[in-house]
Amino acid sequence: MLLGHWFEMRARGGANDAIRTLLDLAPPRAVVVRGGEPVEVPTSDVAVGDLLLVRPGTKIAADGVVEQGESEVDESTVTGESLPVHKSPGSSVVGATLNANGTLRVRATRVGSDTALAQIVKLVQEAQNSKAPGQRLADRAAFWLVLVALVGGALTLAVWLLATDRPFSTAMLFAITVVVITCPDALGLATPTAIMVGTGLGARRGVLFKNAAALEASAGIQTVVMDKTGTLTKGEPEVTEAVTAPGADEREVLRLVAAVERESEHPLAEAVVRYAAAQGIAAAGARRFENVPGHGATAVVDGHRVAVGNRRLALREGVDLGALSARRDELAATGRTVIIAAVDGRASALIAIADAPRETSAAAVSELHALGVRVVMLTGDNKATAERIARQLGIDTVIAEVLPGDKAAKVAELQQEGRKVAMVGDGVNDAPALAQADLGMAIGAGTDVAIETADVVLMRSDPLDVPTALRIGRAPCARCGRTSAGPSATTPSPCPSPPASSSPRLGSCCARRSRR
């Protein structure tokens, strides 16, 4: 019993180590504006309402709202969002995230145990202290079996004392033997130990189970519904198409545009620069660069005035799209961001940029298929864009053009087919669907909705963590590698014989065959 308890504490300690690593993300000190002067104080001394001065390259000490300044904030450590997020007055920020290039003044709204980072710690603690339905059943069974063991020991003692002439020490030895053999110590310890190991394994891999019931539910999932934007796609834009005006040289226009974008730090500009480099276009120098916030940028390249940005910038510069106008509308209708490039006041090119799939999305879909799980994409984007991504990733079913409020109904329809459904989303627009699903899984953490609605939080925003979470809840057969849950186990095919030297633990697939 003590050894089993030590195993449980060891597993709990492993989960806590992962949480301590998360807590280390928070900065130890913060700069607070008091009396008009910046003062450096320990982060623990920051109070709600304090005005924080966040300089470039430093971490934000608490959750808050930007009151002054503009900057790009890297929130990947907490939310998993790979793209820096633009912050301006009125924008909310999350503690422990990194301010990139501007100075911000942030009014603290949540500190200490109320911050998003602290809520993640709370998730693991609740998971450790909760009991799965299987564990509650084991506890009830263990209670009655302990009574059976004690009664059996008492009867053994009485029989040996009353029916034989053996001494009391011998009778007591036999009674203790019966109790020790009958006592269901493994039944009482195996389930909580498995829960602790499961939550610890998940925490070390960035998979946070909100409760033990979620860990148990993950074993029976048969359909995984995944949101597209921010879940299957990584939020890192890439150029999908470049359209030049009649008579314009595509490579020359790209050379001029890349020269302007190279001076900008905007993520869309970086996508254009990467695209030009991939095309083997030589770099050019730009002069008199001007960044127009929310519009784009202008500069002079080789004597040409080049403007690169959105339609508002084109209107500001007096650029008529002409023949490119209809094409721009077509590209925008497919869910792509369209950059307009003008040279010397004339529209020269359109550059279409779209969110790129995460590198691991296709592998995640493949692994889910290997587990016998059906994969469904559920998105509010137009059908053409959704199907393009689905073809790239090998997704089974696409449900597109769905409003956030209707996503829960779509999940319910899948459940009515008699399948256990997991929903994977960002925890904001997908909140109703996360609540409706048998298992809600939030990609990224740091928002109240993700914490309150989802059963599982995938800290790394990696789709590969979805099959990882399902595997943690399942028991793989050491002989054939299949699991005891899911369609693949209900109709097993013959599995290979194990090596002579091994002693595999059989899953239900092989165990049923062995019994037959």
Short mmCIF file of C-alpha atoms in Angstrom, two decimals, residues 86-407:
data_model
loop_
_atom_site.label_atom_id
_atom_site.label_comp_id
_atom_site.label_asym_id
_atom_site.label_seq_id
_atom_site.Cartn_x
_atom_site.Cartn_y
_atom_site.Cartn_z
CA HIS A 86 -1.02 43.53 -33.01
CA LYS A 87 -1.95 45.46 -29.87
CA SER A 88 -3.27 48.99 -29.72
CA PRO A 89 -5.23 51.02 -27.14
CA GLY A 90 -8.19 48.93 -25.99
CA SER A 91 -6.57 45.56 -26.80
CA SER A 92 -6.37 42.93 -24.09
CA VAL A 93 -3.03 41.32 -23.25
CA VAL A 94 -2.12 38.15 -21.38
CA GLY A 95 0.52 37.95 -18.67
CA ALA A 96 3.81 36.15 -19.45
CA THR A 97 3.62 37.07 -23.15
CA LEU A 98 6.49 38.88 -24.90
CA ASN A 99 6.25 42.45 -26.16
CA ALA A 100 8.12 42.62 -29.47
CA ASN A 101 8.81 46.06 -30.91
CA GLY A 102 6.87 48.89 -29.28
CA THR A 103 6.38 50.40 -25.85
CA LEU A 104 3.04 49.72 -24.20
CA ARG A 105 1.29 51.10 -21.15
CA VAL A 106 -1.00 48.40 -19.81
CA ARG A 107 -3.65 48.73 -17.09
CA ALA A 108 -3.59 45.52 -15.02
CA THR A 109 -7.00 43.83 -14.80
CA ARG A 110 -6.07 40.41 -13.38
CA VAL A 111 -3.12 39.55 -11.18
CA GLY A 112 -1.87 36.63 -9.11
CA SER A 113 -4.18 33.62 -9.07
CA ASP A 114 -6.64 35.31 -11.45
CA THR A 115 -4.26 35.44 -14.44
CA ALA A 116 -4.58 33.06 -17.37
CA LEU A 117 -1.34 31.34 -16.41
CA ALA A 118 -2.60 30.68 -12.89
CA GLN A 119 -5.82 29.24 -14.28
CA ILE A 120 -3.78 26.64 -16.18
CA VAL A 121 -2.23 25.55 -12.90
CA LYS A 122 -5.73 25.23 -11.47
CA LEU A 123 -6.70 22.93 -14.35
CA VAL A 124 -4.07 20.34 -13.49
CA GLN A 125 -4.77 20.54 -9.78
CA GLU A 126 -8.47 19.92 -10.40
CA ALA A 127 -7.64 16.99 -12.67
CA GLN A 128 -5.41 15.46 -10.00
CA ASN A 129 -8.03 15.79 -7.30
CA SER A 130 -10.98 14.58 -9.36
CA LYS A 131 -12.11 10.99 -9.75
CA ALA A 132 -13.08 9.28 -12.97
CA PRO A 133 -16.29 7.18 -13.04
CA GLY A 134 -14.15 4.04 -13.23
CA GLN A 135 -12.22 5.09 -10.16
CA ARG A 136 -15.40 5.70 -8.17
CA LEU A 137 -16.63 2.23 -9.16
CA ALA A 138 -13.30 0.70 -8.11
CA ASP A 139 -13.47 2.51 -4.77
CA ARG A 140 -16.95 1.13 -4.08
CA ALA A 141 -15.87 -2.37 -5.04
CA ALA A 142 -12.74 -2.07 -2.91
CA PHE A 143 -14.85 -1.02 0.11
CA TRP A 144 -16.94 -4.20 0.01
CA LEU A 145 -13.99 -6.45 -0.81
CA VAL A 146 -12.14 -5.11 2.23
CA LEU A 147 -15.11 -6.08 4.39
CA VAL A 148 -15.07 -9.54 2.77
CA ALA A 149 -11.35 -9.84 3.55
CA LEU A 150 -11.83 -8.86 7.19
CA VAL A 151 -14.79 -11.23 7.65
CA GLY A 152 -12.82 -14.01 5.97
CA GLY A 153 -9.87 -13.39 8.28
CA ALA A 154 -12.12 -13.40 11.35
CA LEU A 155 -13.77 -16.69 10.31
CA THR A 156 -10.37 -18.26 9.62
CA LEU A 157 -9.15 -17.25 13.06
CA ALA A 158 -12.29 -18.62 14.73
CA VAL A 159 -12.16 -21.96 12.87
CA TRP A 160 -8.50 -22.58 13.68
CA LEU A 161 -9.03 -21.66 17.33
CA LEU A 162 -12.26 -23.59 17.87
CA ALA A 163 -11.96 -26.57 15.55
CA THR A 164 -8.26 -27.40 16.01
CA ASP A 165 -5.71 -27.60 18.80
CA ARG A 166 -3.25 -25.29 17.03
CA PRO A 167 -1.86 -22.39 19.12
CA PHE A 168 -3.19 -18.84 18.80
CA SER A 169 -0.06 -17.69 16.92
CA THR A 170 -0.69 -20.22 14.15
CA ALA A 171 -4.38 -19.29 13.91
CA MET A 172 -3.47 -15.59 13.73
CA LEU A 173 -0.86 -16.33 11.02
CA PHE A 174 -3.48 -18.06 8.87
CA ALA A 175 -6.02 -15.27 9.51
CA ILE A 176 -3.52 -12.58 8.50
CA THR A 177 -2.61 -14.60 5.41
CA VAL A 178 -6.26 -14.67 4.30
CA VAL A 179 -6.64 -10.92 4.86
CA VAL A 180 -3.45 -10.06 2.98
CA ILE A 181 -4.30 -12.31 0.02
CA THR A 182 -7.93 -11.17 -0.17
CA CYS A 183 -7.38 -7.44 0.40
CA PRO A 184 -7.95 -5.62 -2.94
CA ASP A 185 -4.99 -3.27 -2.59
CA ALA A 186 -4.35 -3.25 -6.35
CA LEU A 187 -8.00 -2.39 -7.07
CA GLY A 188 -7.86 0.63 -4.81
CA LEU A 189 -4.49 1.86 -6.08
CA ALA A 190 -4.34 0.97 -9.76
CA THR A 191 -7.03 3.39 -10.94
CA PRO A 192 -5.86 6.53 -9.09
CA THR A 193 -2.28 5.73 -10.07
CA ALA A 194 -3.33 5.39 -13.72
CA ILE A 195 -5.19 8.71 -13.52
CA MET A 196 -2.17 10.44 -11.99
CA VAL A 197 0.19 8.97 -14.55
CA GLY A 198 -2.18 9.96 -17.35
CA THR A 199 -2.51 13.56 -16.20
CA GLY A 200 1.26 13.73 -15.62
CA LEU A 201 2.03 12.36 -19.09
CA GLY A 202 -0.42 14.85 -20.57
CA ALA A 203 1.03 17.81 -18.66
CA ARG A 204 4.57 17.01 -19.77
CA ARG A 205 3.34 16.94 -23.37
CA GLY A 206 1.31 20.12 -23.07
CA VAL A 207 -2.02 18.23 -22.88
CA LEU A 208 -3.93 19.43 -19.81
CA PHE A 209 -6.92 17.30 -18.78
CA LYS A 210 -9.40 19.42 -16.88
CA ASN A 211 -10.72 16.44 -14.92
CA ALA A 212 -10.30 12.69 -14.67
CA ALA A 213 -13.61 12.10 -16.45
CA ALA A 214 -12.16 13.80 -19.53
CA LEU A 215 -9.19 11.44 -19.43
CA GLU A 216 -11.55 8.46 -19.34
CA ALA A 217 -13.84 9.90 -22.06
CA SER A 218 -10.89 10.28 -24.45
CA ALA A 219 -10.68 6.49 -24.74
CA GLY A 220 -14.05 6.17 -26.47
CA ILE A 221 -13.85 8.96 -29.04
CA GLN A 222 -14.81 7.84 -32.54
CA THR A 223 -15.18 11.16 -34.40
CA VAL A 224 -12.98 14.25 -34.04
CA VAL A 225 -14.42 17.56 -35.27
CA MET A 226 -11.74 20.19 -35.90
CA ASP A 227 -12.10 23.91 -36.49
CA LYS A 228 -9.98 25.18 -39.40
CA THR A 229 -8.68 28.63 -38.54
CA GLY A 230 -6.13 28.53 -35.74
CA THR A 231 -6.51 24.78 -35.29
CA LEU A 232 -5.55 23.07 -38.53
CA THR A 233 -3.94 26.25 -39.85
CA LYS A 234 -1.07 27.90 -38.02
CA GLY A 235 -1.84 31.58 -38.47
CA GLU A 236 1.35 32.08 -40.48
CA PRO A 237 0.34 33.62 -43.81
CA GLU A 238 1.86 32.58 -47.11
CA VAL A 239 1.49 33.85 -50.67
CA THR A 240 -0.84 31.58 -52.64
CA GLU A 241 -1.12 33.59 -55.84
CA ALA A 242 0.35 36.66 -57.56
CA VAL A 243 -1.61 38.37 -60.35
CA THR A 244 -0.01 41.15 -62.42
CA ALA A 245 -1.74 43.83 -64.48
CA PRO A 246 -1.66 43.50 -68.29
CA GLY A 247 1.73 44.53 -69.61
CA ALA A 248 3.48 44.39 -66.21
CA ASP A 249 6.51 42.16 -65.64
CA GLU A 250 5.76 39.86 -62.70
CA ARG A 251 9.34 39.43 -61.52
CA GLU A 252 10.08 43.15 -61.73
CA VAL A 253 6.94 44.04 -59.78
CA LEU A 254 7.78 41.42 -57.14
CA ARG A 255 11.29 42.82 -56.87
CA LEU A 256 9.96 46.33 -56.20
CA VAL A 257 7.27 45.10 -53.78
CA ALA A 258 9.72 42.89 -51.84
CA ALA A 259 12.08 45.84 -51.46
CA VAL A 260 9.31 47.80 -49.68
CA GLU A 261 8.08 44.87 -47.59
CA ARG A 262 11.60 44.04 -46.47
CA GLU A 263 11.56 47.29 -44.47
CA SER A 264 8.35 46.34 -42.68
CA GLU A 265 7.92 44.05 -39.68
CA HIS A 266 4.31 43.11 -40.47
CA PRO A 267 3.65 39.33 -40.80
CA LEU A 268 2.04 39.81 -44.23
CA ALA A 269 5.12 41.69 -45.39
CA GLU A 270 7.32 38.83 -44.22
CA ALA A 271 5.21 36.41 -46.27
CA VAL A 272 5.79 38.50 -49.41
CA VAL A 273 9.54 38.66 -48.76
CA ARG A 274 9.70 34.87 -48.29
CA TYR A 275 7.76 34.35 -51.51
CA ALA A 276 10.07 36.64 -53.50
CA ALA A 277 13.13 34.88 -52.08
CA ALA A 278 11.65 31.50 -53.04
CA GLN A 279 11.25 32.80 -56.60
CA GLY A 280 14.96 33.66 -56.70
CA ILE A 281 14.32 37.40 -57.01
CA ALA A 282 17.32 39.52 -56.02
CA ALA A 283 16.90 41.99 -53.18
CA ALA A 284 16.69 45.72 -53.91
CA GLY A 285 17.11 48.73 -51.66
CA ALA A 286 14.31 51.09 -50.65
CA ARG A 287 14.47 54.78 -49.69
CA ARG A 288 12.05 57.12 -47.93
CA PHE A 289 10.14 54.21 -46.41
CA GLU A 290 6.88 55.18 -44.72
CA ASN A 291 4.74 52.81 -42.68
CA VAL A 292 1.02 53.62 -42.79
CA PRO A 293 -0.56 51.83 -39.78
CA GLY A 294 -3.60 49.77 -40.75
CA HIS A 295 -3.06 50.49 -44.46
CA GLY A 296 0.36 49.34 -45.67
CA ALA A 297 3.63 51.03 -46.61
CA THR A 298 5.22 53.19 -49.28
CA ALA A 299 8.82 53.73 -50.42
CA VAL A 300 10.96 54.72 -53.37
CA VAL A 301 12.76 51.85 -55.11
CA ASP A 302 15.09 52.51 -58.06
CA GLY A 303 13.37 55.83 -58.70
CA HIS A 304 9.84 54.35 -58.62
CA ARG A 305 7.30 55.24 -55.95
CA VAL A 306 5.89 51.91 -54.74
CA ALA A 307 2.79 51.56 -52.55
CA VAL A 308 1.92 48.18 -51.04
CA GLY A 309 -1.17 47.65 -48.89
CA ASN A 310 -4.91 47.21 -48.75
CA ARG A 311 -7.74 48.96 -50.58
CA ARG A 312 -7.70 51.87 -48.12
CA LEU A 313 -4.09 52.59 -49.06
CA ALA A 314 -5.00 52.41 -52.75
CA LEU A 315 -7.73 55.00 -52.20
CA ARG A 316 -5.33 57.18 -50.20
CA GLU A 317 -2.80 57.04 -53.03
CA GLY A 318 -5.45 57.61 -55.71
CA VAL A 319 -4.81 54.23 -57.38
CA ASP A 320 -7.49 52.85 -59.73
CA LEU A 321 -7.51 49.05 -59.82
CA GLY A 322 -9.07 48.95 -63.26
CA ALA A 323 -8.90 45.46 -64.76
CA LEU A 324 -7.60 44.03 -61.45
CA SER A 325 -10.73 45.04 -59.50
CA ALA A 326 -12.82 42.00 -60.43
CA ARG A 327 -9.92 39.63 -59.82
CA ARG A 328 -9.33 41.18 -56.40
CA ASP A 329 -12.96 40.54 -55.45
CA GLU A 330 -12.66 36.91 -56.59
CA LEU A 331 -9.56 36.30 -54.48
CA ALA A 332 -11.07 38.01 -51.46
CA ALA A 333 -14.21 35.87 -51.82
CA THR A 334 -12.12 32.73 -51.28
CA GLY A 335 -11.07 33.95 -47.84
CA ARG A 336 -7.65 35.24 -48.85
CA THR A 337 -6.07 38.55 -47.88
CA VAL A 338 -5.29 40.56 -51.02
CA ILE A 339 -2.39 43.01 -51.11
CA ILE A 340 -2.50 45.70 -53.81
CA ALA A 341 0.84 46.78 -55.28
CA ALA A 342 1.00 50.10 -57.15
CA VAL A 343 4.05 51.46 -59.00
CA ASP A 344 4.11 55.19 -59.81
CA GLY A 345 0.39 55.50 -59.07
CA ARG A 346 -0.72 52.59 -61.28
CA ALA A 347 -2.06 49.26 -60.01
CA SER A 348 0.56 46.68 -61.02
CA ALA A 349 -0.20 43.48 -59.10
CA LEU A 350 -2.40 41.65 -56.63
CA ILE A 351 -0.79 39.32 -54.09
CA ALA A 352 -3.14 36.82 -52.44
CA ILE A 353 -2.14 35.62 -48.97
CA ALA A 354 -3.82 32.83 -47.02
CA ASP A 355 -3.34 31.13 -43.68
CA ALA A 356 -1.05 28.14 -44.14
CA PRO A 357 -1.82 24.69 -42.70
CA ARG A 358 0.28 23.72 -39.71
CA GLU A 359 3.17 21.42 -40.60
CA THR A 360 1.76 18.71 -38.33
CA SER A 361 -1.89 18.93 -39.40
CA ALA A 362 -1.65 16.26 -42.11
CA ALA A 363 0.26 13.94 -39.76
CA ALA A 364 -2.35 14.49 -37.04
CA VAL A 365 -5.18 13.56 -39.43
CA SER A 366 -3.23 10.48 -40.54
CA GLU A 367 -2.66 9.36 -36.94
CA LEU A 368 -6.33 9.85 -36.09
CA HIS A 369 -7.22 7.65 -39.06
CA ALA A 370 -4.77 5.05 -37.75
CA LEU A 371 -6.69 5.09 -34.46
CA GLY A 372 -9.92 4.39 -36.36
CA VAL A 373 -11.20 7.93 -35.80
CA ARG A 374 -13.21 9.85 -38.39
CA VAL A 375 -12.04 13.46 -38.92
CA VAL A 376 -14.49 16.27 -39.71
CA MET A 377 -13.60 19.90 -40.48
CA LEU A 378 -16.16 22.38 -39.15
CA THR A 379 -15.60 25.99 -40.20
CA GLY A 380 -17.33 29.27 -40.91
CA ASP A 381 -15.13 29.85 -43.96
CA ASN A 382 -16.49 29.47 -47.48
CA LYS A 383 -16.74 25.97 -48.89
CA ALA A 384 -14.06 26.42 -51.57
CA THR A 385 -11.41 27.45 -49.06
CA ALA A 386 -12.38 24.71 -46.60
CA GLU A 387 -12.30 22.00 -49.25
CA ARG A 388 -8.90 23.20 -50.48
CA ILE A 389 -7.45 22.76 -46.99
CA ALA A 390 -9.28 19.45 -46.50
CA ARG A 391 -7.79 18.00 -49.68
CA GLN A 392 -4.31 18.99 -48.54
CA LEU A 393 -4.75 17.31 -45.17
CA GLY A 394 -6.78 14.23 -46.13
CA ILE A 395 -9.82 15.13 -44.03
CA ASP A 396 -12.89 12.89 -44.43
CA THR A 397 -15.78 15.36 -44.19
CA VAL A 398 -16.11 19.13 -44.58
CA ILE A 399 -18.91 21.18 -43.02
CA ALA A 400 -18.36 24.79 -44.15
CA GLU A 401 -20.07 28.19 -43.90
CA VAL A 402 -21.34 27.44 -40.40
CA LEU A 403 -22.00 30.31 -38.00
CA PRO A 404 -20.45 30.00 -34.51
CA GLY A 405 -23.89 29.60 -32.95
CA ASP A 406 -24.73 26.71 -35.29
CA LYS A 407 -21.59 24.68 -34.65
#
